[in-house]
Short mmCIF file of C-alpha atoms and ligand atoms in Angstrom, two decimals:
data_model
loop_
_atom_site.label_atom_id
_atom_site.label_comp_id
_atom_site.label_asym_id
_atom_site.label_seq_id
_atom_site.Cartn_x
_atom_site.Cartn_y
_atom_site.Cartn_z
CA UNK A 406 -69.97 -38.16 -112.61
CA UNK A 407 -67.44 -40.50 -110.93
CA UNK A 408 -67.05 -44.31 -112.10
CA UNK A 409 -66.18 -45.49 -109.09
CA UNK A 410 -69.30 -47.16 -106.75
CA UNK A 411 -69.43 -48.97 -103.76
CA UNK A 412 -72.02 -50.08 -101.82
CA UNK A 413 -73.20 -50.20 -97.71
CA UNK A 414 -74.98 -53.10 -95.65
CA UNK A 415 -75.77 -51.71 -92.64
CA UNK A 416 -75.15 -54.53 -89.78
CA UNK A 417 -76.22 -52.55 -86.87
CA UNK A 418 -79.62 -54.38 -86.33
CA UNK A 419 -78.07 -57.94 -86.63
CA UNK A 420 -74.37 -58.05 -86.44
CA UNK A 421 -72.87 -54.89 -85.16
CA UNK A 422 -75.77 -55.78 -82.23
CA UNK A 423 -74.97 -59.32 -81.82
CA UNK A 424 -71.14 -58.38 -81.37
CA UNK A 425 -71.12 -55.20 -79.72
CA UNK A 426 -74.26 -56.15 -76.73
CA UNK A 427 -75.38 -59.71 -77.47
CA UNK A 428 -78.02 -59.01 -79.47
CA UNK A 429 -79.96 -57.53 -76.24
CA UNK A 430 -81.42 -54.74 -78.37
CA UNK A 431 -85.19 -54.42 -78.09
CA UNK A 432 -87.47 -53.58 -81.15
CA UNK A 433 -88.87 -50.19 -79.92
CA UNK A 434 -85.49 -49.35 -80.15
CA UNK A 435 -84.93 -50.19 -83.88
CA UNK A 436 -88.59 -48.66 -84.53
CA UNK A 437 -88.44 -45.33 -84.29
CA UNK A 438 -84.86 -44.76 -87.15
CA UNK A 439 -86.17 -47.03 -89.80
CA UNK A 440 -88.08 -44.64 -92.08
CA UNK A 441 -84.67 -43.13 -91.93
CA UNK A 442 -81.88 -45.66 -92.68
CA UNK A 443 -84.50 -46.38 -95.51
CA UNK A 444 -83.29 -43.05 -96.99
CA UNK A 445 -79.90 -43.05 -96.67
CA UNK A 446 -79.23 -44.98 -99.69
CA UNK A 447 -77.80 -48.53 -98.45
CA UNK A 448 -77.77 -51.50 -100.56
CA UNK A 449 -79.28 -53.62 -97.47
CA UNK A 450 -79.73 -53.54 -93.71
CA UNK A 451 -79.08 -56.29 -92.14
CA UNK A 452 -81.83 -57.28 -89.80
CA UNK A 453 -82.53 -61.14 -88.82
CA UNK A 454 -80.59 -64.07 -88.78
CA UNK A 455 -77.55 -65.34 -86.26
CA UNK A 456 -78.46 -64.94 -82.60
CA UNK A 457 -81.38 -62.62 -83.35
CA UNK A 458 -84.22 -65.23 -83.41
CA UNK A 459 -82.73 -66.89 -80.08
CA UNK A 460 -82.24 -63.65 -78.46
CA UNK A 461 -85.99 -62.13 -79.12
CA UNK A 462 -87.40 -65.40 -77.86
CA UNK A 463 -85.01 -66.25 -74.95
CA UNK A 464 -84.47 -62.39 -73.10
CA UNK A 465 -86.96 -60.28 -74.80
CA UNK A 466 -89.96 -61.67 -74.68
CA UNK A 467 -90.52 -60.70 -78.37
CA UNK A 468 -91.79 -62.82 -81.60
CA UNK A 469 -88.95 -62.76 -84.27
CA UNK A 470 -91.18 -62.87 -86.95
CA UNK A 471 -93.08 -60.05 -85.51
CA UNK A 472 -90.21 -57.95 -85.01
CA UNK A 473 -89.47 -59.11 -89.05
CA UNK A 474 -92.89 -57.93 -90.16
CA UNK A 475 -92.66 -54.21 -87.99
CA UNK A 476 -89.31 -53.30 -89.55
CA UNK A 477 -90.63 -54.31 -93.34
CA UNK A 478 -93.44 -52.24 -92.88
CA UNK A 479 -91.35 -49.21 -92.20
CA UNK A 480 -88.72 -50.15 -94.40
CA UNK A 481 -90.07 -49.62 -98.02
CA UNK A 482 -87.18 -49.29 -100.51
CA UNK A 483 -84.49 -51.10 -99.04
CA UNK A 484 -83.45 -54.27 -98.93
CA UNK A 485 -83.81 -56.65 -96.11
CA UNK A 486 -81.11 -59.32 -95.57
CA UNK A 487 -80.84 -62.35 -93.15
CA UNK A 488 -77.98 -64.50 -92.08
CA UNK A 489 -79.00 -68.24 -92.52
CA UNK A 490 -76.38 -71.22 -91.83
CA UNK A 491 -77.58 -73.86 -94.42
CA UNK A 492 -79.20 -77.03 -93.11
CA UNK A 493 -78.36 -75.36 -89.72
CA UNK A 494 -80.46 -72.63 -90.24
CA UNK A 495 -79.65 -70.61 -87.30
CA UNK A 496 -77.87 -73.50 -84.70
CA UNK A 497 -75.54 -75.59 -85.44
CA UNK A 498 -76.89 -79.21 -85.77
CA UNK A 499 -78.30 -79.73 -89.13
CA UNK A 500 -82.51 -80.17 -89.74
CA UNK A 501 -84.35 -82.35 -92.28
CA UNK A 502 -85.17 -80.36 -95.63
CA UNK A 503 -88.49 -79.63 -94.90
CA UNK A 504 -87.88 -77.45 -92.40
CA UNK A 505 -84.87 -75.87 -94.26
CA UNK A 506 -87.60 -75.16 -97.15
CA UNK A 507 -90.32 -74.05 -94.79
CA UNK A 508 -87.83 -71.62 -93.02
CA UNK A 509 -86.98 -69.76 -96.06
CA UNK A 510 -90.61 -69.84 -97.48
CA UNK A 511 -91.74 -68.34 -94.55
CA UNK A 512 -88.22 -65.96 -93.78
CA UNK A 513 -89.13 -64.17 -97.44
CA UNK A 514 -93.04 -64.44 -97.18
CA UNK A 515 -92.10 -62.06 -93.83
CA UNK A 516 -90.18 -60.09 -95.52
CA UNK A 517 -86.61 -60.56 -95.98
CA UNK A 518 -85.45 -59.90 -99.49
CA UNK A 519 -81.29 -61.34 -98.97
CA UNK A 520 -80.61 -64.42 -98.16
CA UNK A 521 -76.93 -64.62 -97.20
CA UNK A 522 -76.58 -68.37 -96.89
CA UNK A 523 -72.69 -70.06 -95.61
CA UNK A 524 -71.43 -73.72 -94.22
CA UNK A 525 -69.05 -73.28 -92.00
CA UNK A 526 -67.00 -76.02 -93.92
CA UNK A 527 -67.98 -74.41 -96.93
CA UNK A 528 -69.04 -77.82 -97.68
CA UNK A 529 -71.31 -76.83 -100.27
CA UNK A 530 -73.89 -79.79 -100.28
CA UNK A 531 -75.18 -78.57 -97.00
CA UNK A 532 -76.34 -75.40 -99.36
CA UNK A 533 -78.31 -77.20 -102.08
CA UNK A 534 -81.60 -77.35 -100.34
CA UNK A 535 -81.10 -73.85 -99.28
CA UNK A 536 -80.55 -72.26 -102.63
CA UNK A 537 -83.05 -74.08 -104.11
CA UNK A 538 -85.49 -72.93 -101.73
CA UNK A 539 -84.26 -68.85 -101.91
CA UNK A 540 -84.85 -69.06 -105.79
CA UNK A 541 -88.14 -71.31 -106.00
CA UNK A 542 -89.93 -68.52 -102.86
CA UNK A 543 -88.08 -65.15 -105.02
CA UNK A 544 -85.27 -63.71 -102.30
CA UNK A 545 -81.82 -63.18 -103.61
CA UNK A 546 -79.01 -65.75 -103.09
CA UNK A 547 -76.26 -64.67 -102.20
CA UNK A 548 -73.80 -67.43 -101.00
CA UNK A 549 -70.55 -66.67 -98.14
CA UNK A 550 -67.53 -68.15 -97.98
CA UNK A 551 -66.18 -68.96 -94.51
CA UNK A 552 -62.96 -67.11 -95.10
CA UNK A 553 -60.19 -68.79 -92.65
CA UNK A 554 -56.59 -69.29 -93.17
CA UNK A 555 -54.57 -72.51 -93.18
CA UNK A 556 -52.10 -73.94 -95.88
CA UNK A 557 -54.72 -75.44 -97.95
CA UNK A 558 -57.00 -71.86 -97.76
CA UNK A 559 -54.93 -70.70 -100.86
CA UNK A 560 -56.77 -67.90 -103.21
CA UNK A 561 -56.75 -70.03 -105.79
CA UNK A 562 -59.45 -72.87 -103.22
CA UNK A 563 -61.28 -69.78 -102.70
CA UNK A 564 -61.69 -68.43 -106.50
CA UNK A 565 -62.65 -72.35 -107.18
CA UNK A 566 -65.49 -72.60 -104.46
CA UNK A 567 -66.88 -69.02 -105.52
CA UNK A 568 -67.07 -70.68 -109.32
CA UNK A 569 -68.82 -73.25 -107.48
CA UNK A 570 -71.23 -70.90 -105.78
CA UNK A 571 -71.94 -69.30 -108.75
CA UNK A 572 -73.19 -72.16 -110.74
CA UNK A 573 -74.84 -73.61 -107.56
CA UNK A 574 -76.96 -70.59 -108.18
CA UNK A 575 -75.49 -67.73 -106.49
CA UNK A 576 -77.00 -64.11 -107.42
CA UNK A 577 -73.45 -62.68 -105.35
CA UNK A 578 -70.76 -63.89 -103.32
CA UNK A 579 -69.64 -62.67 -100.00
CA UNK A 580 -66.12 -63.17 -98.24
CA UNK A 581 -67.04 -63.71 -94.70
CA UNK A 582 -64.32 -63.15 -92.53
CA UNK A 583 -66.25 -64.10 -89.14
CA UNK A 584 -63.14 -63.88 -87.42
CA UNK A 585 -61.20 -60.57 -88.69
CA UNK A 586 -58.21 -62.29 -89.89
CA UNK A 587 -58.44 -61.16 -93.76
CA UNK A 588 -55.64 -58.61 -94.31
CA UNK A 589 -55.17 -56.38 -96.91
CA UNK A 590 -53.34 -58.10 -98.87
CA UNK A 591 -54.79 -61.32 -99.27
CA UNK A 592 -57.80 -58.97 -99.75
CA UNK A 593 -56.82 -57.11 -102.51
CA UNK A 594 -55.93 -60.77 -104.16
CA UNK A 595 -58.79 -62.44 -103.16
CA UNK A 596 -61.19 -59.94 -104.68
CA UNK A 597 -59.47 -59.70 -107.63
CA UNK A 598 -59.16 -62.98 -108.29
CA UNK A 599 -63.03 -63.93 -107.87
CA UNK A 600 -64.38 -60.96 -109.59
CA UNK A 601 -62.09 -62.10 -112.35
CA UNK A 602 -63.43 -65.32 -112.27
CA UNK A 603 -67.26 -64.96 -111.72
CA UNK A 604 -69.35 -62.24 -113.09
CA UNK A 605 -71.78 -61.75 -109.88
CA UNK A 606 -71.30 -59.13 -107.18
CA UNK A 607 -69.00 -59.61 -104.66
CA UNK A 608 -69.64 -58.52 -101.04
CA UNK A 609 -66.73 -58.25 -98.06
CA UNK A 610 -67.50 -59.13 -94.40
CA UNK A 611 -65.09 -58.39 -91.88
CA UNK A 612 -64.48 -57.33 -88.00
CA UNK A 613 -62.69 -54.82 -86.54
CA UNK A 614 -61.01 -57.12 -84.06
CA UNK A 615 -57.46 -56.94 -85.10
CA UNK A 616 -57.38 -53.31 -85.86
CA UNK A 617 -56.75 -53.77 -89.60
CA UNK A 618 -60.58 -53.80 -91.15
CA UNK A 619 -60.36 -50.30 -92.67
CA UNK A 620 -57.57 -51.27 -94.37
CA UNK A 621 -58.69 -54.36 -95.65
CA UNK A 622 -62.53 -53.09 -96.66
CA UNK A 623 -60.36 -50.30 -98.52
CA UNK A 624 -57.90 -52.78 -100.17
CA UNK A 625 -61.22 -55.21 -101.20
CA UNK A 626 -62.53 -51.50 -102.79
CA UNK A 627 -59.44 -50.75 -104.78
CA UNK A 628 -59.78 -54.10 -106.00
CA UNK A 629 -63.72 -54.08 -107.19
CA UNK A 630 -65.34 -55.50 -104.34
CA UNK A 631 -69.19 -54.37 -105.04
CA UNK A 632 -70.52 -54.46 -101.63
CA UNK A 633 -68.94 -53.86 -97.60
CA UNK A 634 -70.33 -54.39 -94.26
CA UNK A 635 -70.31 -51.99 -92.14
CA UNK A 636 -72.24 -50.47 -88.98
CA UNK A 637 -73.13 -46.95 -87.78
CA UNK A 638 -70.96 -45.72 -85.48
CA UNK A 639 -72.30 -45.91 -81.98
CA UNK A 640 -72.67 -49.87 -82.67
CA UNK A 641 -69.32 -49.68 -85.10
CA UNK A 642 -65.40 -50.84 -84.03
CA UNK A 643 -63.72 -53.57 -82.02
CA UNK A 644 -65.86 -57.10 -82.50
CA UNK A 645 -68.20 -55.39 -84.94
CA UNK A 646 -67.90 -53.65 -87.92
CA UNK A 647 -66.01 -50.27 -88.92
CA UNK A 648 -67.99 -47.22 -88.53
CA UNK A 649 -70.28 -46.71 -91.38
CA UNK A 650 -69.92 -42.78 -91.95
CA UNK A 651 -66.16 -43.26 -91.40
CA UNK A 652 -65.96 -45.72 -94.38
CA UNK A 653 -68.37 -43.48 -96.61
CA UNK A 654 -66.58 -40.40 -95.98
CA UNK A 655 -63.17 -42.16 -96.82
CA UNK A 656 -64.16 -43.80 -99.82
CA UNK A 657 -66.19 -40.49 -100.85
CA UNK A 658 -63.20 -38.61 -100.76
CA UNK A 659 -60.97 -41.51 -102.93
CA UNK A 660 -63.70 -40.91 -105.98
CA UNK A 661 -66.34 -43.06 -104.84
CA UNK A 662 -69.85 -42.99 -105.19
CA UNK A 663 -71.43 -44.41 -102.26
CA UNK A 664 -74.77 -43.76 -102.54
CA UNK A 665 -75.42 -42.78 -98.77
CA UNK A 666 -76.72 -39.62 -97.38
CA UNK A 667 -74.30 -38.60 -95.03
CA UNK A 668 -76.99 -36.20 -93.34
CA UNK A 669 -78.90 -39.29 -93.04
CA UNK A 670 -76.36 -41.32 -91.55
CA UNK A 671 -75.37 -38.68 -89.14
CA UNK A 672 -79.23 -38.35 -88.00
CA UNK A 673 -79.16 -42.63 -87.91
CA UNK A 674 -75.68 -42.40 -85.33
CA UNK A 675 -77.60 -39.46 -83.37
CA UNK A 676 -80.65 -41.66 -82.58
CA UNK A 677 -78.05 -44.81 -81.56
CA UNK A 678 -75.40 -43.04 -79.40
CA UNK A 679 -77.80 -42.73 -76.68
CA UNK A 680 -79.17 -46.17 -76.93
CA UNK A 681 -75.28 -47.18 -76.78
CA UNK A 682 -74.77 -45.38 -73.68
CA UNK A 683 -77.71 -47.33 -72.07
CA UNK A 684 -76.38 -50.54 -72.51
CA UNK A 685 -73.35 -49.08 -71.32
CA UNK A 686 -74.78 -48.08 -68.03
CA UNK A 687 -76.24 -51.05 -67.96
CA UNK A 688 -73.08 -53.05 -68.07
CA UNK A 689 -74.69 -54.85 -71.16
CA UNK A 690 -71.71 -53.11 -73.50
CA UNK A 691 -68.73 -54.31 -71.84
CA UNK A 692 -65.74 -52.15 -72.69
CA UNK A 693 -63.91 -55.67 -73.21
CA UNK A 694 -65.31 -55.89 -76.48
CA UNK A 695 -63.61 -52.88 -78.28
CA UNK A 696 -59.96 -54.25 -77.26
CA UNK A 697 -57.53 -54.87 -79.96
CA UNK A 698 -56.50 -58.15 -80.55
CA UNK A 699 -53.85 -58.34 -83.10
CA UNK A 700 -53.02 -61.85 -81.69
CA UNK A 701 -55.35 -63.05 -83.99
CA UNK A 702 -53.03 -62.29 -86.39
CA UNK A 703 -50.06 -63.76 -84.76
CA UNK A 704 -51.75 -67.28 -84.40
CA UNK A 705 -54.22 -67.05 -86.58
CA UNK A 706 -56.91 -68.19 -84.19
CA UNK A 707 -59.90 -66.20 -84.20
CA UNK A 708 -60.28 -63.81 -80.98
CA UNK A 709 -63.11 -65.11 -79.57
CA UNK A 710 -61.40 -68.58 -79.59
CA UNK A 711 -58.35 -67.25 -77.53
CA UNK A 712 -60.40 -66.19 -75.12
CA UNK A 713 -62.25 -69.28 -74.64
CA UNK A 714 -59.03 -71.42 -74.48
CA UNK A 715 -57.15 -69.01 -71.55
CA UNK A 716 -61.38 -69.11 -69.68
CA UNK A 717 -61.29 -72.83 -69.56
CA UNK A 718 -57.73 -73.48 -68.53
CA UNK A 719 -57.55 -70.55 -66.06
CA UNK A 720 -60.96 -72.11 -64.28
CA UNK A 721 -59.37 -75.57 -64.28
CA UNK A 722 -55.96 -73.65 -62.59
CA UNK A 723 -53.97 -74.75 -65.91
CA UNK A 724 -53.25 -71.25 -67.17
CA UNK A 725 -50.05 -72.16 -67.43
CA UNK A 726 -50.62 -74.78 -70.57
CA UNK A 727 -51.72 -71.82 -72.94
CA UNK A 728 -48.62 -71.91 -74.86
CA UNK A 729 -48.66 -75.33 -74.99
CA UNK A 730 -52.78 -75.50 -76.05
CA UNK A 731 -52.01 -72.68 -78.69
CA UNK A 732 -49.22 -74.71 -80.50
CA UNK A 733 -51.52 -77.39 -80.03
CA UNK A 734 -54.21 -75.80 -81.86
CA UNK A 735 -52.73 -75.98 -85.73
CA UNK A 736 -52.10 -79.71 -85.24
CA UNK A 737 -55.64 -80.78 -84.22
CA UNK A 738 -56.37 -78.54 -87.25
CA UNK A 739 -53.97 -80.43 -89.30
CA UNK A 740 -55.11 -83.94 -88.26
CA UNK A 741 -59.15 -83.05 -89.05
CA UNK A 742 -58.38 -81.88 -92.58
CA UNK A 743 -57.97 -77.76 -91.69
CA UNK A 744 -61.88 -76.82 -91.27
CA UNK A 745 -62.38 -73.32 -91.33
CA UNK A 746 -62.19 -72.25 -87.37
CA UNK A 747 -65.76 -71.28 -87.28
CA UNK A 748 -68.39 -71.75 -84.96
CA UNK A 749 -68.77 -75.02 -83.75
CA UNK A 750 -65.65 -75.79 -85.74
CA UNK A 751 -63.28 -73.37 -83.80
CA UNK A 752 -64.69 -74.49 -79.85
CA UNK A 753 -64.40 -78.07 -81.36
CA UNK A 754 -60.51 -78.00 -83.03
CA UNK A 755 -60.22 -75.82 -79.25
CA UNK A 756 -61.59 -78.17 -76.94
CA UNK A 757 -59.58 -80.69 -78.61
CA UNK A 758 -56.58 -79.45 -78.47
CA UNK A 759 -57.03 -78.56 -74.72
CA UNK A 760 -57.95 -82.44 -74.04
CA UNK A 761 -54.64 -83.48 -75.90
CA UNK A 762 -52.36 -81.25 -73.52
CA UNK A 763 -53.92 -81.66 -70.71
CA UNK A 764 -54.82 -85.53 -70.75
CA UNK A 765 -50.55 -85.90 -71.51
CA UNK A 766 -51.61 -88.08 -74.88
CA UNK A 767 -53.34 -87.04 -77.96
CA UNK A 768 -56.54 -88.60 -78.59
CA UNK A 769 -56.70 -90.21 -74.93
CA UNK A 770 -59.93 -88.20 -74.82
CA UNK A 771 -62.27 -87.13 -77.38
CA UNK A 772 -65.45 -85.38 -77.21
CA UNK A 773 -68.27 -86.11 -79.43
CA UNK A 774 -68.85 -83.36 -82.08
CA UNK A 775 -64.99 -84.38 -83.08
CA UNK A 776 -66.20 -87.92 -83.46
CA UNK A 777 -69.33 -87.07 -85.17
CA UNK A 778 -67.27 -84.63 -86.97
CA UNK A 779 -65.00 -87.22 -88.35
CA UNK A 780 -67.91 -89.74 -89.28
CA UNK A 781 -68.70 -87.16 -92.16
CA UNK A 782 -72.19 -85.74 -89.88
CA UNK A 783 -70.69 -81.81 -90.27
CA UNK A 784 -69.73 -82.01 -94.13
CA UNK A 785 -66.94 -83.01 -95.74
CA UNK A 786 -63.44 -82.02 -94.18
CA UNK A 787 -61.51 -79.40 -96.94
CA UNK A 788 -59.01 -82.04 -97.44
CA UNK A 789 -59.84 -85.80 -96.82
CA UNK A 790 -58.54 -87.12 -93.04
CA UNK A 791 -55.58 -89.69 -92.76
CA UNK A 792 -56.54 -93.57 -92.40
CA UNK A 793 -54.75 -92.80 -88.98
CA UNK A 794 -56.16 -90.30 -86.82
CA UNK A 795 -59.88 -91.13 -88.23
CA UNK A 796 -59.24 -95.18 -86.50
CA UNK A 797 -57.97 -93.29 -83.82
CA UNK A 798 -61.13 -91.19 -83.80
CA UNK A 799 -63.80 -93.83 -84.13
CA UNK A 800 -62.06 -97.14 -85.42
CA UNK A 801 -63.27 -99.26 -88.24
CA UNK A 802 -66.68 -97.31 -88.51
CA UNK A 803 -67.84 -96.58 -91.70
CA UNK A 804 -67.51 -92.76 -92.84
CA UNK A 805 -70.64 -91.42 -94.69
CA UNK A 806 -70.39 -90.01 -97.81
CA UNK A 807 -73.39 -88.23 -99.15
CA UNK A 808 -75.26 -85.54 -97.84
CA UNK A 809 -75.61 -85.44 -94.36
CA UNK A 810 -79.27 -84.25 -94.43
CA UNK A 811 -80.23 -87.33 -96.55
CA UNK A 812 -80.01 -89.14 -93.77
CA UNK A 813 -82.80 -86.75 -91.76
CA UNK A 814 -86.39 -88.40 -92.35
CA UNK A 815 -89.57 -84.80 -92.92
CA UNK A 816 -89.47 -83.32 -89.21
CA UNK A 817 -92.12 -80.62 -89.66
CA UNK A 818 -95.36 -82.72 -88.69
CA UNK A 819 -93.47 -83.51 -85.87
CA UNK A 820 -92.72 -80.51 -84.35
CA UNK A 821 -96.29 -78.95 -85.04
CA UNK A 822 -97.28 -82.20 -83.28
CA UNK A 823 -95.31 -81.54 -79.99
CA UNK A 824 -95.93 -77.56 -80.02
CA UNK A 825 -99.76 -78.12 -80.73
CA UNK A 826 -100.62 -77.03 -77.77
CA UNK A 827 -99.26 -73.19 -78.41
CA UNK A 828 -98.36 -72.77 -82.22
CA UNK A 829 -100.88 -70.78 -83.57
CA UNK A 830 -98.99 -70.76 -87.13
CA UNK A 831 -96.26 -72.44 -88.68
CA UNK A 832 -94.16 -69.42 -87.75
CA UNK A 833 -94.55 -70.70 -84.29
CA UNK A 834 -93.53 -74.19 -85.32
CA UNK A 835 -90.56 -72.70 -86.83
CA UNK A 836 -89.30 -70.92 -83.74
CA UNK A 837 -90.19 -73.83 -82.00
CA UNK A 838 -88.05 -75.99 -84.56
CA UNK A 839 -85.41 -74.03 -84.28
CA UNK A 840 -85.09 -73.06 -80.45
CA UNK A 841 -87.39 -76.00 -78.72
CA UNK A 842 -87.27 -74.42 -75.12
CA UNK A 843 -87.14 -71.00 -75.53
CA UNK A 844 -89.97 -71.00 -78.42
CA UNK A 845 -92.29 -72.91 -76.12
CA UNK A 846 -91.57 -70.60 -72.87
CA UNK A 847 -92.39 -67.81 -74.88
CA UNK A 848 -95.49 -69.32 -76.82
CA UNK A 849 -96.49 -70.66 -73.01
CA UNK A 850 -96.11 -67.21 -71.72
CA UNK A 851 -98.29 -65.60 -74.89
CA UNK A 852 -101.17 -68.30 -74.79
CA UNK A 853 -101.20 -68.83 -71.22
CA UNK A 854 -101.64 -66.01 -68.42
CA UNK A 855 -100.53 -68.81 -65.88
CA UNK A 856 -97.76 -70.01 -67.76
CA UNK A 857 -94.53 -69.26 -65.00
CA UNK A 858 -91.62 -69.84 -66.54
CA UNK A 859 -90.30 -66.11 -66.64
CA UNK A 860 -88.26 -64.36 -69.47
CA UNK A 861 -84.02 -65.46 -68.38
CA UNK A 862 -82.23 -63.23 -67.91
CA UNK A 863 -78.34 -64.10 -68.13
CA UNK A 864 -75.07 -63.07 -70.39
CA UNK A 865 -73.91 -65.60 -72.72
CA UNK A 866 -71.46 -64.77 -75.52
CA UNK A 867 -72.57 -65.66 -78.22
CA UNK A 868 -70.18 -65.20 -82.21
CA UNK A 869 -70.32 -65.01 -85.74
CO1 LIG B 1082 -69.93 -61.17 -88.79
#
């Protein structure tokens, strides 16, 4: 019998997807494998959540919830889990409770059994509503931390907030390193430090991005990490997660009991490979997306963040300001109180930064979110912002300093009020909630035969 046990969320059908072909994949494609990956022995699939919603909506014509109800009725033992962002649920600005508490009635009532719930300034008063509403409906709560680095990112903040989480109500903790900058190192200290401190399961998310993920998932192991992401191999490697089998057949061999089928899994990358090779051919699965970006590690900006930066200055024929944008980059971070560089957090801190080189004086120009931002309206900053840049920012305006949601009056009559006309459940007031246009194009579409706004069909990139 060995001691040793880890345990597998498969990300293919929500993350490995989402990174690897923007989330383009259909539901008869996930169909016809799920009575299988619900033998191989994971601790969860990861199936809803992130870009899926929008995605199923906006390009494939398909109900979310729908495609949530089809996999739970093939998927009988194991767990579903979503990705939910607080009082964003899945955007980015943040809705009044009752819609927060209707979304995660309804999420578990369709069956998800995981509710992996983050802030992306780990701000953890954007999560009370949240956890409140997993436990009252039954789901499990497990609570992420935004992993990022900066000087005030120590592992002693991050052992602190995952006390927090825990008696906020956390039934595990996940590191969630969106951006693939956790080494192994700070791994093997981090997870030793919180599993030290709290007595829940711990669960590591990382990317393969900078080519160092194996050996970060296998320092987080060594150093009693319960749970790792990972996805099967066809979907597996460069913005998404290492391969699943790969993992499982490395730990096996180091004394651990995984509790996967490797027969299974093998069958589960058979089925994918060819579904790969069609979004391949159809130029959907960009070869871009495997590269190796150890840069990442060098700046410690996030990938997807570099990339944005060089886009908008090359366009505006300023490529030659990266340098200058990139040193740029750790000051606006320095002057907002080091948020996590997240999504919206990271375009923000970016699109700052860009403004301040290019406009020749910092601050000439500043976009919105960073104002909003700075009133309080994201969360509060992890350390408090000097008397200085915030009068720079927006003057002698008041900061807020409670919750931002308490200032968000009920919204859900509201929105079953405008989408009347094609809701036929509160489901479709969610989607509609959530994704106003795109929920009522495809409601229009389903209730109406002469409804002609047609499915879109553009690439975005899309991260997390
Ligand atoms: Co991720």
């Amino acid at each position: 019998m060995t001691e040793k046990s880890i345990r597998f969320t498969e990300t293919v059908l929500r993350d490995g997807q989402q990174s690897l072909i923007a989330t383009r994949m259909p539901t008869s494609d996930i169909l016809p494998i799920l009575e299988t990956m619900d033998q191989a022995g994971y601790h969860a699939l990861e199936v809803w959540g992130g870009a899926t919603f929008d995605s199923s909506l906006r390009y494939l014509n398909e109900d979310p919830w729908e495609r949530l109800r089809s996999i739970r009725k093939r998927v009988k033992n194991t767990k579903l889990q979503m990705l939910l962002r607080g009082q964003n649920l899945l955007g980015y600005k943040n809705y009044a409770d009752d819609v927060v508490e209707t979304f995660i009635q309804k999420s578990i009532e369709n069956g998800i059994d995981i509710i992996r719930v983050f802030d992306a300034l780990n701000d953890l008063r954007n999560l009370e509503t949240s956890v409140k509403a997993i436990k009252k409906y039954g789901a499990h709560c497990q609570i992420a931390i935004s992993y990022t680095t900066s000087k005030v990112h120590t592992v002693e903040y991050f052992t602190q907030l995952a006390k927090d989480m825990e008696t906020l109500g956390a039934d595990s903790i996940c590191i969630k390193d969106m951006a693939g900058v956790l080494t192994p190192e700070t791994a093997f200290e981090l997870v030793t430090a919180i599993k030290a401190a709290t007595s829940v399961p711990l669960e590591v998310h990382t990317h393969a991005t900078s080519g160092i993920s194996e050996m970060t998932y296998l320092k987080a192991v060594e150093a009693g990490a319960d749970i790792i992401d990972t996805a099967i191999s066809p979907f597996s490697g460069g913005t998404s997660q290492p391969a699943t089998e790969s993992m499982a057949i490395a730990l096996q061999g180091l004394g651990y009991d995984t509790h996967l089928d490797l027969e299974k899994l093998s069958e589960i990358a058979d089925y994918f490979a060819p579904i790969r090779d069609k979004f391949r051919a159809e130029g959907i699965y960009q070869a871009k997306v495997q590269d190796t970006e150890p840069k990442t590690l060098f700046y410690q900006v996030p990938g997807g963040m570099l990339s944005n930066l060089l886009s908008q200055l090359t366009e505006q024929g300023l490529a030659s300001k990266y340098d200058a944008v990139l040193q740029e980059v750790p000051k606006v971070r320095e002057d907002l109180g080091y948020p996590p560089l997240v999504t919206p957090l990271s375009q923000m801190v970016g699109t700052q930064a860009l403004m301040n080189v290019i406009s020749g004086e910092r601050y000439k120009m500043i976009p919105n979110e960073i104002k909003d931002y700075v009133r309080g309206l994201y969360g509060k900053a992890p350390v408090p912002i000097s008397k200085e840049i915030k009068e720079k920012i927006i003057g002698d305006e008041p900061q807020i300093e409670g919750r931002p949601a308490d200032l968000i009056a009920p919204q859900m009559d509201e929105f079953a009020k405008e989408i009347s006309q094609y809701a036929k459940s509160t489901e479709d007031v969610l989607s509609y909630a959530l994704f106003p246009q795109q929920a009522k194009d495809f409601l229009g579409r389903r209730e109406d035969k002469f409804y002609d706004v047609p499915v879109q069909n553009v690439s975005v990139s899309l991260d997390m």
